[in-house]
GROMACS .gro file of C-alpha atoms in nm:
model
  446
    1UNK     CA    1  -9.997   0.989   7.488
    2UNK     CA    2  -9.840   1.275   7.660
    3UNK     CA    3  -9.488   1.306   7.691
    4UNK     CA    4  -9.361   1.593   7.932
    5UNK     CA    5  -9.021   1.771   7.871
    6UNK     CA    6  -8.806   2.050   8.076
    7UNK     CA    7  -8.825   2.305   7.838
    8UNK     CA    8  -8.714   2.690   7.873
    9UNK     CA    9  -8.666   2.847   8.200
   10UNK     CA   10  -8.877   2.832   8.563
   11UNK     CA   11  -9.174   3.017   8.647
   12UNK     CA   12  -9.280   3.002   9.048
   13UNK     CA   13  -8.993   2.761   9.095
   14UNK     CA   14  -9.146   2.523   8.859
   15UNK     CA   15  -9.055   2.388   8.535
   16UNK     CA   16  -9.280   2.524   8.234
   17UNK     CA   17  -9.451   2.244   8.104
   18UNK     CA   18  -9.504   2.154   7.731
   19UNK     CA   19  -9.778   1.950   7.635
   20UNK     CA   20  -9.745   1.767   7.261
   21UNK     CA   21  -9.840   1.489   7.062
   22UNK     CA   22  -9.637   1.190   7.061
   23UNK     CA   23  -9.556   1.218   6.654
   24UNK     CA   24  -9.224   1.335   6.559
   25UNK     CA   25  -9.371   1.600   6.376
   26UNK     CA   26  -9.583   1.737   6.649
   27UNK     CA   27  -9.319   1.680   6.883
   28UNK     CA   28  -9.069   1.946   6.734
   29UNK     CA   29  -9.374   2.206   6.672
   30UNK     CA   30  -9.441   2.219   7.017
   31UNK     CA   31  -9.061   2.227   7.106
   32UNK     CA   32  -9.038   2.518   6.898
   33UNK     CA   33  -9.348   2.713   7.001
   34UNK     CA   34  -9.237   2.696   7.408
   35UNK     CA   35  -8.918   2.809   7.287
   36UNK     CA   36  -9.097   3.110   7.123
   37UNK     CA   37  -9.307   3.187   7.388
   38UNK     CA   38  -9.025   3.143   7.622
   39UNK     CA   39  -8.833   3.453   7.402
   40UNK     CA   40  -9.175   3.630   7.381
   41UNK     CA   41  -9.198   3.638   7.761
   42UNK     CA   42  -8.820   3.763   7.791
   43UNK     CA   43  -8.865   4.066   7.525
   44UNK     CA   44  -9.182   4.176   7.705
   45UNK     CA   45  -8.980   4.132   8.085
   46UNK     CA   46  -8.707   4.352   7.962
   47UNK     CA   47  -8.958   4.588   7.748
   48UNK     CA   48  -9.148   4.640   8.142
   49UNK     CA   49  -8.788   4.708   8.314
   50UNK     CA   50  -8.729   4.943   8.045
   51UNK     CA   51  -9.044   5.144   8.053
   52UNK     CA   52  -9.065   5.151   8.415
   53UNK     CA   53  -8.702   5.258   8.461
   54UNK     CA   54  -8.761   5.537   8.217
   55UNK     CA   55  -9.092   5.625   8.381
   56UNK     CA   56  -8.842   5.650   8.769
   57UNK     CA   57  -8.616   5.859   8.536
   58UNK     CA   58  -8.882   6.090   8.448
   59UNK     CA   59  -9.014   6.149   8.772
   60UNK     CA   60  -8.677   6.199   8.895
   61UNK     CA   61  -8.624   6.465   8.656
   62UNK     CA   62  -8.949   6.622   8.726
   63UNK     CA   63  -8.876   6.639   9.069
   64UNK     CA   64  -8.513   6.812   8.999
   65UNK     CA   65  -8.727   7.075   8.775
   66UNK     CA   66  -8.949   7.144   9.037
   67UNK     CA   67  -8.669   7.147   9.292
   68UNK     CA   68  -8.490   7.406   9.070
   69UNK     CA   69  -8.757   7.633   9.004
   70UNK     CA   70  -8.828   7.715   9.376
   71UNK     CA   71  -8.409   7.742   9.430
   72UNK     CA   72  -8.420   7.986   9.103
   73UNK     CA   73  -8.760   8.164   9.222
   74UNK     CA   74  -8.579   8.226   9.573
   75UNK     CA   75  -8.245   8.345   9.408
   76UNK     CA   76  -8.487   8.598   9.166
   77UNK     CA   77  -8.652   8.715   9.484
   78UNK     CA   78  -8.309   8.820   9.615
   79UNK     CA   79  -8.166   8.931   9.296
   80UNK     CA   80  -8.429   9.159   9.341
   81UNK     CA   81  -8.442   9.292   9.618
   82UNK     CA   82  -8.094   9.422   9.629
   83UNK     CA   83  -8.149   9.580   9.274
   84UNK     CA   84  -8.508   9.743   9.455
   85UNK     CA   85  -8.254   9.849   9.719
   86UNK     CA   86  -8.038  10.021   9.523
   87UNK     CA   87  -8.325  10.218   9.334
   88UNK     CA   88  -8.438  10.325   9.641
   89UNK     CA   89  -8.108  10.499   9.727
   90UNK     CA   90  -8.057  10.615   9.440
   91UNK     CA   91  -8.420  10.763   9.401
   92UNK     CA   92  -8.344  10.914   9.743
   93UNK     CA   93  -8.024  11.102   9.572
   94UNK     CA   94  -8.222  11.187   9.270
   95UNK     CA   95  -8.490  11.343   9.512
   96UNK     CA   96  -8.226  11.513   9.745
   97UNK     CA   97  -8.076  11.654   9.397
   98UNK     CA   98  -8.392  11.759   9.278
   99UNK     CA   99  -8.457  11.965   9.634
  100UNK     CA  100  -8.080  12.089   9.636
  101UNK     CA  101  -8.162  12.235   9.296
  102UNK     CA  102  -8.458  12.426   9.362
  103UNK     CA  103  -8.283  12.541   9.632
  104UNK     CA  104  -8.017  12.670   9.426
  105UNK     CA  105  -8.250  12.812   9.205
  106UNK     CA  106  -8.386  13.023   9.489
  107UNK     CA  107  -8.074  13.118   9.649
  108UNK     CA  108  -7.934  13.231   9.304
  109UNK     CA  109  -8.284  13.434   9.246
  110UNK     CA  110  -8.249  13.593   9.586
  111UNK     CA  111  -7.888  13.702   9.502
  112UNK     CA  112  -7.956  13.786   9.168
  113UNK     CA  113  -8.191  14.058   9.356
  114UNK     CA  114  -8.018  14.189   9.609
  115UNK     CA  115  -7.739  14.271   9.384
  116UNK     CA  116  -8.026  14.469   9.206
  117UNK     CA  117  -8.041  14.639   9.494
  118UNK     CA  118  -7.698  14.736   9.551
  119UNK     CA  119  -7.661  14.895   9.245
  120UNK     CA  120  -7.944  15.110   9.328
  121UNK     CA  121  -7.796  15.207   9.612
  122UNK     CA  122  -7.426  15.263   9.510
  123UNK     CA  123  -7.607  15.482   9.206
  124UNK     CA  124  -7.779  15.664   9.460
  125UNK     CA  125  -7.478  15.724   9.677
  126UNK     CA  126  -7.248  15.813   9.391
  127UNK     CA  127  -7.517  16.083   9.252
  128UNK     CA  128  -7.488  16.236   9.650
  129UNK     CA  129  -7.113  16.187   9.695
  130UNK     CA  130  -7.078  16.422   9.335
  131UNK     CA  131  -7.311  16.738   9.434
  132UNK     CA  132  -7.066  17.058   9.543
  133UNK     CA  133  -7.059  17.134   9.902
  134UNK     CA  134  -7.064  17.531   9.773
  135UNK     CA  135  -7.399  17.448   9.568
  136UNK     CA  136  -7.558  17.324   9.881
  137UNK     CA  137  -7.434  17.664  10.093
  138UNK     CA  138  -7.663  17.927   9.855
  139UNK     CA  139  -7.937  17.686   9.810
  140UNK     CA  140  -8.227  17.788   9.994
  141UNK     CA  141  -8.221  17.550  10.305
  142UNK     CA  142  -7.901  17.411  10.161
  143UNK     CA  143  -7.805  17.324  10.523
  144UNK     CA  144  -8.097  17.153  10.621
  145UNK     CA  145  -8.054  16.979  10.295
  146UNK     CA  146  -7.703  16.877  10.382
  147UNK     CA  147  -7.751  16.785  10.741
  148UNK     CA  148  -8.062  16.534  10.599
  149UNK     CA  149  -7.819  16.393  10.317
  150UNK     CA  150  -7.560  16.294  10.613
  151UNK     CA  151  -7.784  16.086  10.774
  152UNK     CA  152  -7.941  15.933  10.468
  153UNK     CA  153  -7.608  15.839  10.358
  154UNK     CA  154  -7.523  15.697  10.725
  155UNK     CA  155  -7.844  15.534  10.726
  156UNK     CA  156  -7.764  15.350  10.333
  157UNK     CA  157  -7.415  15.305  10.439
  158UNK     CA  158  -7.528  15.109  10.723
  159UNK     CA  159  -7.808  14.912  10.500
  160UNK     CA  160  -7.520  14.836  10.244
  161UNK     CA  161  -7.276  14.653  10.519
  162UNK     CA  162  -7.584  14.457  10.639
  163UNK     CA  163  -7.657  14.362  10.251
  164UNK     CA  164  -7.300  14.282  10.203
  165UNK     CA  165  -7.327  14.049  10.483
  166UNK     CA  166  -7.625  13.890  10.356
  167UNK     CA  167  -7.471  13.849  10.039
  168UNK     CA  168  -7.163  13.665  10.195
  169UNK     CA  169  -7.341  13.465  10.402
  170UNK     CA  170  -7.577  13.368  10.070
  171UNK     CA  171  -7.268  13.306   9.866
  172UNK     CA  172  -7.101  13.043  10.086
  173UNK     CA  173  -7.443  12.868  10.150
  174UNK     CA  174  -7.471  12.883   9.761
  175UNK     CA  175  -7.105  12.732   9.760
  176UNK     CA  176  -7.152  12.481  10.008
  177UNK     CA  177  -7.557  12.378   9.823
  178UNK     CA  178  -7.321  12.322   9.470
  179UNK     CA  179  -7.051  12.098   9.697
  180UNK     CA  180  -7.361  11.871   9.798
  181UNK     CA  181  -7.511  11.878   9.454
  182UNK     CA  182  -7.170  11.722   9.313
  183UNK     CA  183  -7.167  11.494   9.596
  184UNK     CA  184  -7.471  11.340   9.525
  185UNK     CA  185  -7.401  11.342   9.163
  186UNK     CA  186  -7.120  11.133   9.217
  187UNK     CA  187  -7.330  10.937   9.492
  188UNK     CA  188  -7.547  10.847   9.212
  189UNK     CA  189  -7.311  10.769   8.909
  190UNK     CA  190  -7.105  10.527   9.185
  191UNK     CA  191  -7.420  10.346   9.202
  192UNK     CA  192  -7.546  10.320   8.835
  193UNK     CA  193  -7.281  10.082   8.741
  194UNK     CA  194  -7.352   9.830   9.042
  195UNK     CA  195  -7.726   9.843   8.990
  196UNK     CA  196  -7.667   9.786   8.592
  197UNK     CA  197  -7.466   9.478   8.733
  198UNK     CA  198  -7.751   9.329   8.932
  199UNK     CA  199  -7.994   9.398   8.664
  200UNK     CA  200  -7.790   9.193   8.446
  201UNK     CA  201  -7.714   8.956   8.696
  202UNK     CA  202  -8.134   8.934   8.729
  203UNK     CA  203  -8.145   8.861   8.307
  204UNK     CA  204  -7.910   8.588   8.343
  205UNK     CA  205  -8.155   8.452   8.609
  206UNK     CA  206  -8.454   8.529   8.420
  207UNK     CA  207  -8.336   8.353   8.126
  208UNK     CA  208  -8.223   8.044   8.295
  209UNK     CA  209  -8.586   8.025   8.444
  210UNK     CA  210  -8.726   8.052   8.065
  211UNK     CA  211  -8.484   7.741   7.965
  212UNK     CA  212  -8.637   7.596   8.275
  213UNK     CA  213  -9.007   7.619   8.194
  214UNK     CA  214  -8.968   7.491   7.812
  215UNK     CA  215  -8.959   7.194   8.011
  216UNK     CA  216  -9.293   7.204   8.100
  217UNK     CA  217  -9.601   7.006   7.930
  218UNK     CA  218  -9.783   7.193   7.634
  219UNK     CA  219 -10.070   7.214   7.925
  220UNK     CA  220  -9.951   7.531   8.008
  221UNK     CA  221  -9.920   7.709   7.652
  222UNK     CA  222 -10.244   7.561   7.599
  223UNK     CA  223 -10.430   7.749   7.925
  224UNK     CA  224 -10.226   8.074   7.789
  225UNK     CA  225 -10.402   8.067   7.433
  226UNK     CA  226 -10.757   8.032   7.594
  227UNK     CA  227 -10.730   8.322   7.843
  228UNK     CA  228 -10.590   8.530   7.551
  229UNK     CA  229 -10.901   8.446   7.346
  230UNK     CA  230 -11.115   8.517   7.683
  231UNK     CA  231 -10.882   8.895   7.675
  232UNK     CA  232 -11.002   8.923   7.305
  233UNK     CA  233 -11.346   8.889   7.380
  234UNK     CA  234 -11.353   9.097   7.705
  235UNK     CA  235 -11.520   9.418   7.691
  236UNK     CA  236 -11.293   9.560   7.986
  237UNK     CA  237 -11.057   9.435   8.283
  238UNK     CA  238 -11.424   9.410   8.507
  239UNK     CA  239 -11.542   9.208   8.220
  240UNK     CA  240 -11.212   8.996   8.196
  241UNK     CA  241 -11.172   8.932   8.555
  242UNK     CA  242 -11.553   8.795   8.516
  243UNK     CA  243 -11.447   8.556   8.297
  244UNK     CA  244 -11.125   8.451   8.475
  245UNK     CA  245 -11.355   8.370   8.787
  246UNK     CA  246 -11.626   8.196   8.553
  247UNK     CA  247 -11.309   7.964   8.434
  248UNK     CA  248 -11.142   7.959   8.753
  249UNK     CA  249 -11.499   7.827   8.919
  250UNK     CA  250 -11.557   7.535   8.665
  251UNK     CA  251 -11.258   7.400   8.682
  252UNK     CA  252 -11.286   7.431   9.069
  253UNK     CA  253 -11.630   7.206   9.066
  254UNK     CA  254 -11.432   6.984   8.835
  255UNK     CA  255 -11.326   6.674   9.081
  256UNK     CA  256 -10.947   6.646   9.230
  257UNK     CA  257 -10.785   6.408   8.992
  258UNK     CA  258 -10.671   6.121   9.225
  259UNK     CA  259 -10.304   5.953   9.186
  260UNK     CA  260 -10.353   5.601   9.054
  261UNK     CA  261 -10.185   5.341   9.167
  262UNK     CA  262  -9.875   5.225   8.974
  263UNK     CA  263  -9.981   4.971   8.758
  264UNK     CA  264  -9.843   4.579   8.826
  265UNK     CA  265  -9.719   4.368   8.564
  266UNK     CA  266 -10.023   4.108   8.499
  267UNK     CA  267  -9.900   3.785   8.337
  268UNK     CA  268 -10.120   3.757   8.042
  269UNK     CA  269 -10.277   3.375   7.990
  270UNK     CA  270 -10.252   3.236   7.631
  271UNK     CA  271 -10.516   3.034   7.478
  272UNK     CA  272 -10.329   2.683   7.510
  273UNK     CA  273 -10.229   2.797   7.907
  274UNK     CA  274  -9.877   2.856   7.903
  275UNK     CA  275  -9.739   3.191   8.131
  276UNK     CA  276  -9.714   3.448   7.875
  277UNK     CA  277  -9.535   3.798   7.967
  278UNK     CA  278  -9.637   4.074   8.147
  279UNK     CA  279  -9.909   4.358   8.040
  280UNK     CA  280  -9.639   4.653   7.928
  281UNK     CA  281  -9.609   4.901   8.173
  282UNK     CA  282  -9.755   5.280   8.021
  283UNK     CA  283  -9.488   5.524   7.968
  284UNK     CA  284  -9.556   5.797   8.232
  285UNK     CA  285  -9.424   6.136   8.123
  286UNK     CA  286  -9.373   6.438   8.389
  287UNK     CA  287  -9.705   6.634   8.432
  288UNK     CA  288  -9.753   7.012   8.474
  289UNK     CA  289  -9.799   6.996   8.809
  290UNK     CA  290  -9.508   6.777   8.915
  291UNK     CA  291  -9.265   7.024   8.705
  292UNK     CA  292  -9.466   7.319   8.838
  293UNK     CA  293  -9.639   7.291   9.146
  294UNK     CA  294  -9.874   7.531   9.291
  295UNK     CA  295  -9.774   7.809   9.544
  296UNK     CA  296  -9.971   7.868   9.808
  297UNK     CA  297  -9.903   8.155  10.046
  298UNK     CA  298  -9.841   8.090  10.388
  299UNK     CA  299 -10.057   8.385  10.467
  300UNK     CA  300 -10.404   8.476  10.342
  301UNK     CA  301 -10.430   8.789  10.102
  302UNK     CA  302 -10.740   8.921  10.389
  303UNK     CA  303 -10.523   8.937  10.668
  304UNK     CA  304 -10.218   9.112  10.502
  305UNK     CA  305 -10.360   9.474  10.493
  306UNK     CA  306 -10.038   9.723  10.513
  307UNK     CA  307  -9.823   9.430  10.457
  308UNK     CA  308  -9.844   9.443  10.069
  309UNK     CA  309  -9.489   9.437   9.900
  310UNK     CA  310  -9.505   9.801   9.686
  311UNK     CA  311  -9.458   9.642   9.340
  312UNK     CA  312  -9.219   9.919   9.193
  313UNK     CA  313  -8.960  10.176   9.419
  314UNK     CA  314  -9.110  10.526   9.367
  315UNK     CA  315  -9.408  10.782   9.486
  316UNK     CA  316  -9.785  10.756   9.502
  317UNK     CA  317  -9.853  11.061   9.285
  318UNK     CA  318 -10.206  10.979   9.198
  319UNK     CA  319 -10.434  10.836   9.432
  320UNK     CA  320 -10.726  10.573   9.452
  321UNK     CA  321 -11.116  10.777   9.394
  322UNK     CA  322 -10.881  11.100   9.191
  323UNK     CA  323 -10.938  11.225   8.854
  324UNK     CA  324 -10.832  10.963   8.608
  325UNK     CA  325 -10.708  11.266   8.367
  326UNK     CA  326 -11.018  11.201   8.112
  327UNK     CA  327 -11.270  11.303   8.309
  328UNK     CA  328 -11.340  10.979   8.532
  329UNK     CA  329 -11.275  10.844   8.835
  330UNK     CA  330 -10.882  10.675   8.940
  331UNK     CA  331 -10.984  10.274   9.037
  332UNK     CA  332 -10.628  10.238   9.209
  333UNK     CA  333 -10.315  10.467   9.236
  334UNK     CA  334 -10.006  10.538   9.007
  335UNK     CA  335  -9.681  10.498   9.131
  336UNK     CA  336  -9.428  10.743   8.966
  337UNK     CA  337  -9.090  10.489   8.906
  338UNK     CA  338  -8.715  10.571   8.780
  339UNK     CA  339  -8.636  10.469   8.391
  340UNK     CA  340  -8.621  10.041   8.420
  341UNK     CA  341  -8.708  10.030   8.744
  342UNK     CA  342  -8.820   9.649   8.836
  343UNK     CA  343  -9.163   9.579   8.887
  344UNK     CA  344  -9.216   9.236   9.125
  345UNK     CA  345  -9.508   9.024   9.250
  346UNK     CA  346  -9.663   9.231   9.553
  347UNK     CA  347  -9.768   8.873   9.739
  348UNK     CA  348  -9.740   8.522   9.648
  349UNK     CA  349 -10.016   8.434   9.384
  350UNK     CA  350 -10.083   8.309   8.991
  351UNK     CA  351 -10.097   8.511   8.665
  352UNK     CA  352 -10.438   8.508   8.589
  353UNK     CA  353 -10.321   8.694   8.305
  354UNK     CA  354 -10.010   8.797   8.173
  355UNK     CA  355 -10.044   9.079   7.837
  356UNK     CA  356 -10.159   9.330   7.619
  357UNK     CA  357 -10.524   9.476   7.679
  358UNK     CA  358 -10.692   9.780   7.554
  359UNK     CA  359 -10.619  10.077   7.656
  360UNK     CA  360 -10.385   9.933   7.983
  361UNK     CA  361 -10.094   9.834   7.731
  362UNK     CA  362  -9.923   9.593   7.944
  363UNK     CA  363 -10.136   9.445   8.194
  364UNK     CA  364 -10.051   9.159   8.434
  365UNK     CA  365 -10.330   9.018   8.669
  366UNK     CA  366 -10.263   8.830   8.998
  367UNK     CA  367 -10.458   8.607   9.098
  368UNK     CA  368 -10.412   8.589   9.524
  369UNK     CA  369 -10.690   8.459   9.637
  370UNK     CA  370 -11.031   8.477   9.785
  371UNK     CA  371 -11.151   8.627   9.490
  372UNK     CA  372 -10.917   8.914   9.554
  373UNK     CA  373 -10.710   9.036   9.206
  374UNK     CA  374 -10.368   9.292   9.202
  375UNK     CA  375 -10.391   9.449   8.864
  376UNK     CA  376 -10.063   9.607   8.787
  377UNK     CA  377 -10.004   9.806   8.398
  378UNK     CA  378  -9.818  10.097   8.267
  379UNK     CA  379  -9.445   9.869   8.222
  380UNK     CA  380  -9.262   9.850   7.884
  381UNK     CA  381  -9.192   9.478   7.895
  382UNK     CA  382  -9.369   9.168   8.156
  383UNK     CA  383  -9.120   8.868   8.243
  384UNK     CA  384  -9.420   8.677   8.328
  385UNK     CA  385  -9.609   8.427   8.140
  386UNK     CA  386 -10.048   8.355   8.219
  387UNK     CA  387 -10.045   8.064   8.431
  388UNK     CA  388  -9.723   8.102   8.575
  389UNK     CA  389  -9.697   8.073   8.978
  390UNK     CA  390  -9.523   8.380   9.159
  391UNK     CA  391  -9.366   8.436   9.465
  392UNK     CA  392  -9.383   8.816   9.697
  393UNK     CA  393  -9.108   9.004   9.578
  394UNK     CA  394  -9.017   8.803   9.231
  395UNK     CA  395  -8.987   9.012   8.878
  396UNK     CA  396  -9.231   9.003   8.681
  397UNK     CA  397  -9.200   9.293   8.449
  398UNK     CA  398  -9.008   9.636   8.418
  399UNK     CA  399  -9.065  10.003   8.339
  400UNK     CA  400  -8.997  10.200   8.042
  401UNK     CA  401  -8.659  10.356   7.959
  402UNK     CA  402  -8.691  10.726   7.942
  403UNK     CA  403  -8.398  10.935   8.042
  404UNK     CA  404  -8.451  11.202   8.258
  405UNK     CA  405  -8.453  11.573   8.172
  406UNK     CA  406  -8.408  11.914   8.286
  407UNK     CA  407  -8.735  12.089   8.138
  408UNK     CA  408  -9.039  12.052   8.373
  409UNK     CA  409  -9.295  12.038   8.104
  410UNK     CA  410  -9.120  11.691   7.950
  411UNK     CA  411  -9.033  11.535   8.286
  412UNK     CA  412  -9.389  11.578   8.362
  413UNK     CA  413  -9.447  11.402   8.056
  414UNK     CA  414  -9.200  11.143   8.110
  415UNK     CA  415  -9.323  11.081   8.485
  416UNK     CA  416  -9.671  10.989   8.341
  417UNK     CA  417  -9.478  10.726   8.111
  418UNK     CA  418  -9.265  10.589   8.388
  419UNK     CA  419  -9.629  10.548   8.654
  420UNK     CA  420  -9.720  10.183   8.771
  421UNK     CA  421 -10.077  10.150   8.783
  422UNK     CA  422 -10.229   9.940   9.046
  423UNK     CA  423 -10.567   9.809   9.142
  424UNK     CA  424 -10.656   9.560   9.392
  425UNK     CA  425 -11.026   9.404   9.335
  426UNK     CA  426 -11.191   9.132   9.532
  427UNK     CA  427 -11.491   8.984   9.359
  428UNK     CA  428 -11.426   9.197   9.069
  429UNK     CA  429 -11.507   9.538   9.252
  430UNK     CA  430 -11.173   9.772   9.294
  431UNK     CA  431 -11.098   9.881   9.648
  432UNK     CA  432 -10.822  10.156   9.769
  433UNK     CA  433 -10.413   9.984   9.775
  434UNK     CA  434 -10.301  10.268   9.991
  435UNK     CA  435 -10.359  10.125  10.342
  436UNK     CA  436 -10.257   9.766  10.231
  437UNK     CA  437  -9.896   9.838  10.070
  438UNK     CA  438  -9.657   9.823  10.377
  439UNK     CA  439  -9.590  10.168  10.439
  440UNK     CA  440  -9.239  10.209  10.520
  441UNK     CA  441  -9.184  10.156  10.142
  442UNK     CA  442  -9.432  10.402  10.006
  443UNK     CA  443  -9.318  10.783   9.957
  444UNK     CA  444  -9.614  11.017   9.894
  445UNK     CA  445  -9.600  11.320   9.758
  446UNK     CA  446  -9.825  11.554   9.847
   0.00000   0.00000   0.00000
């Protein structure tokens, strides 16, 4: 016999139904197993809204981080571009000083000589001006003499007022070169303190984006690890950038991972047929990608030649095919840069590599496409990490810190310290980054 009881709550609009023996005994075992199921099912429902509220959370926040990244990258871009702005001017000044000095230099030589000159002169004169007039008279041709000393002297006096002149005329342009150097000078120490503003200004950025991207998935720190063991094992940058492509192509064939579909809660049959609950939902944490999408350029690396952001404000001072100073051949150019200039992305792209190598100290790599590289060394510290997506125009390392100085021999030395080395390769072969840096911020010296 089968008795049938309203037990628990609905399901479909229905009443659960509870099938049990007719004993007493049986009767309250079944009772209490529907009401067990009944608070299994319950736990499990509010287990599911948990989970997949936290899982909405997630993505949420994922979204926000992405969100914030691309704000921060764009307010880095501008940070920096006002702090490149301000180099450039105050390179300019440093420049104008430099040619204001060597024209002091010369001016001061030239008067320095001329003065020479007039004392030779005045000597000459004064040794004239002291011989008797009687001493001349019973000379032989003592009045031929005399006659040919008063035009000699006429012609000197002459010669000395057109000296004198010159000397003036030297003397206030001397004057007026010193007026111009302090100018400048002052030019230039107006605009230290602003620029050391900005650059701190850029820190405080660069460090918020670093608290930013500790919230990304140990993916990343993991791809970092393996192209530092591919750097250990490369031979040189031709054989890294080898490898990077060899890496780059596998995971390339490797299919598109497709999204799949959120799963549903399944209601989950038990063995005597009563509605069980739901399957739990997975907990879905934020991927790499969603906190750290991809950047692709608007504009394709190929068709960008002598559009090419210049990566640091200075001078090309050594050029692409030159003598590489040890008896090779240059691969690229060096850029001579001011102490701590900021070095930034050159076009939008990813860090292939981000480090130490060999001989290169420092070297970045920038992966932009089409099997075309920007290989940039030679700075004292790099902001950015391998793996890490870039935008044209955002810092991604700095020069060294050397202070200027007046001997030639050690500012010589210090320019070689303070030079940005860049290649471009595509397919691994290096090609000349003259023609494609935009031009109107390249200064060459000759």
């Amino acid at each position: 016999m089968t008795d049938k009881r309203k037990r628990g709550g609905t399901k479909g609009g229905k009443w659960a139904v509870c099938p049990f023996p007719g004993s007493a005994m049986a009767s309250a075992v079944a009772i209490i197993t529907c009401w067990a199921f009944a608070g299994s099912a319950v736990a499990q429902t509010a287990e599911i809204a948990r989970r997949t509220a936290q899982q909405e959370k997630l993505e949420k926040a994922a979204r926000a981080i992405g969100s914030d990244m691309t704000q921060l990258q764009q307010r880095l871009v501008t940070t920096a571009k006002q702090i490149r702005n301000q180099e450039q001017v105050a390179t300019d000044h440093e420049t104008q000083l430099e040619t204001l000095r060597v024209e002091q230099h010369a001016l001061t030589a030239g008067f320095d000589r001329r003065q020479g000159e007039l004392s030779e002169m005045l000597g000459v004169l004064t040794r004239v001006s002291q011989r008797p007039p009687a001493l001349l008279m019973v000379e032989p041709d003592g009045v031929r003499q005399q006659l040919r000393g008063t035009m000699l002297l006429g012609a000197m006096i002459r010669m000395l007022e057109q000296d004198a002149a010159e000397l003036r005329a030297e003397l206030a342009a001397l004057d007026r070169l010193r007026t111009t150097i302090v100018s400048k000078q002052d030019a230039l120490q107006k605009l230290l303190p602003e620029l050391h503003a900005e650059k701190q200004r850029l820190t405080a950025l660069l460090a918020e984006k670093d608290k930013q991207r500790a919230h990304l998935s140990a993916s990343a720190k993991a791809e970092a690890q393996e192209i530092a063991q591919l750097a250990a094992q490369a031979r040189d940058t031709r054989d890294l950038l080898s490898k990077l492509r060899e890496r780059h192509s596998q995971f390339a064939a490797l299919p598109m991972p497709q999204p799949k579909p959120q799963p549903q809660p399944q209601p989950l049959r038990l063995a005597d047929g009563l509605p069980g609950a739901a399957a739990p939902v997975p907990e879905v944490k934020p991927t790499l990608a969603a906190l750290h999408p991809p950047r692709i350029s608007s504009r394709r690396f190929s068709e960008s030649r002598g559009q090419i952001l210049q990566p640091v404000i200075g001078r090309i001072a050594e050029f692409f095919g030159g003598k590489d100073g040890a008896g090779g051949t240059l691969h690229g150019i060096r850029i001579i840069s001011r102490s701590n200039a900021e070095v930034v992305a050159p076009f939008d792209g990813k860090l292939a590599f981000a480090g130490r190598f060999g001989d290169y100290g420092e070297l970045l790599i920038l992966e932009v496409g089409d099997g075309y590289h920007i290989l940039l060394s030679g700075m004292s510290h790099i902001y950015g990490e391998t793996g890490q997506n870039v935008i044209a125009g955002e810092p991604i390392g700095r020069m060294g810190t050397e202070a200027g100085t007046a001997d030639v021999k050690e500012a010589a030395s210090q320019q070689k310290r303070n030079a940005l080395y860049v290649e471009f390769r595509k397919d691994g072969e290096p090609f000349n980054p003259a023609p494609w840096i935009a031009s109107r911020k390249i200064e060459v010296s000759g």
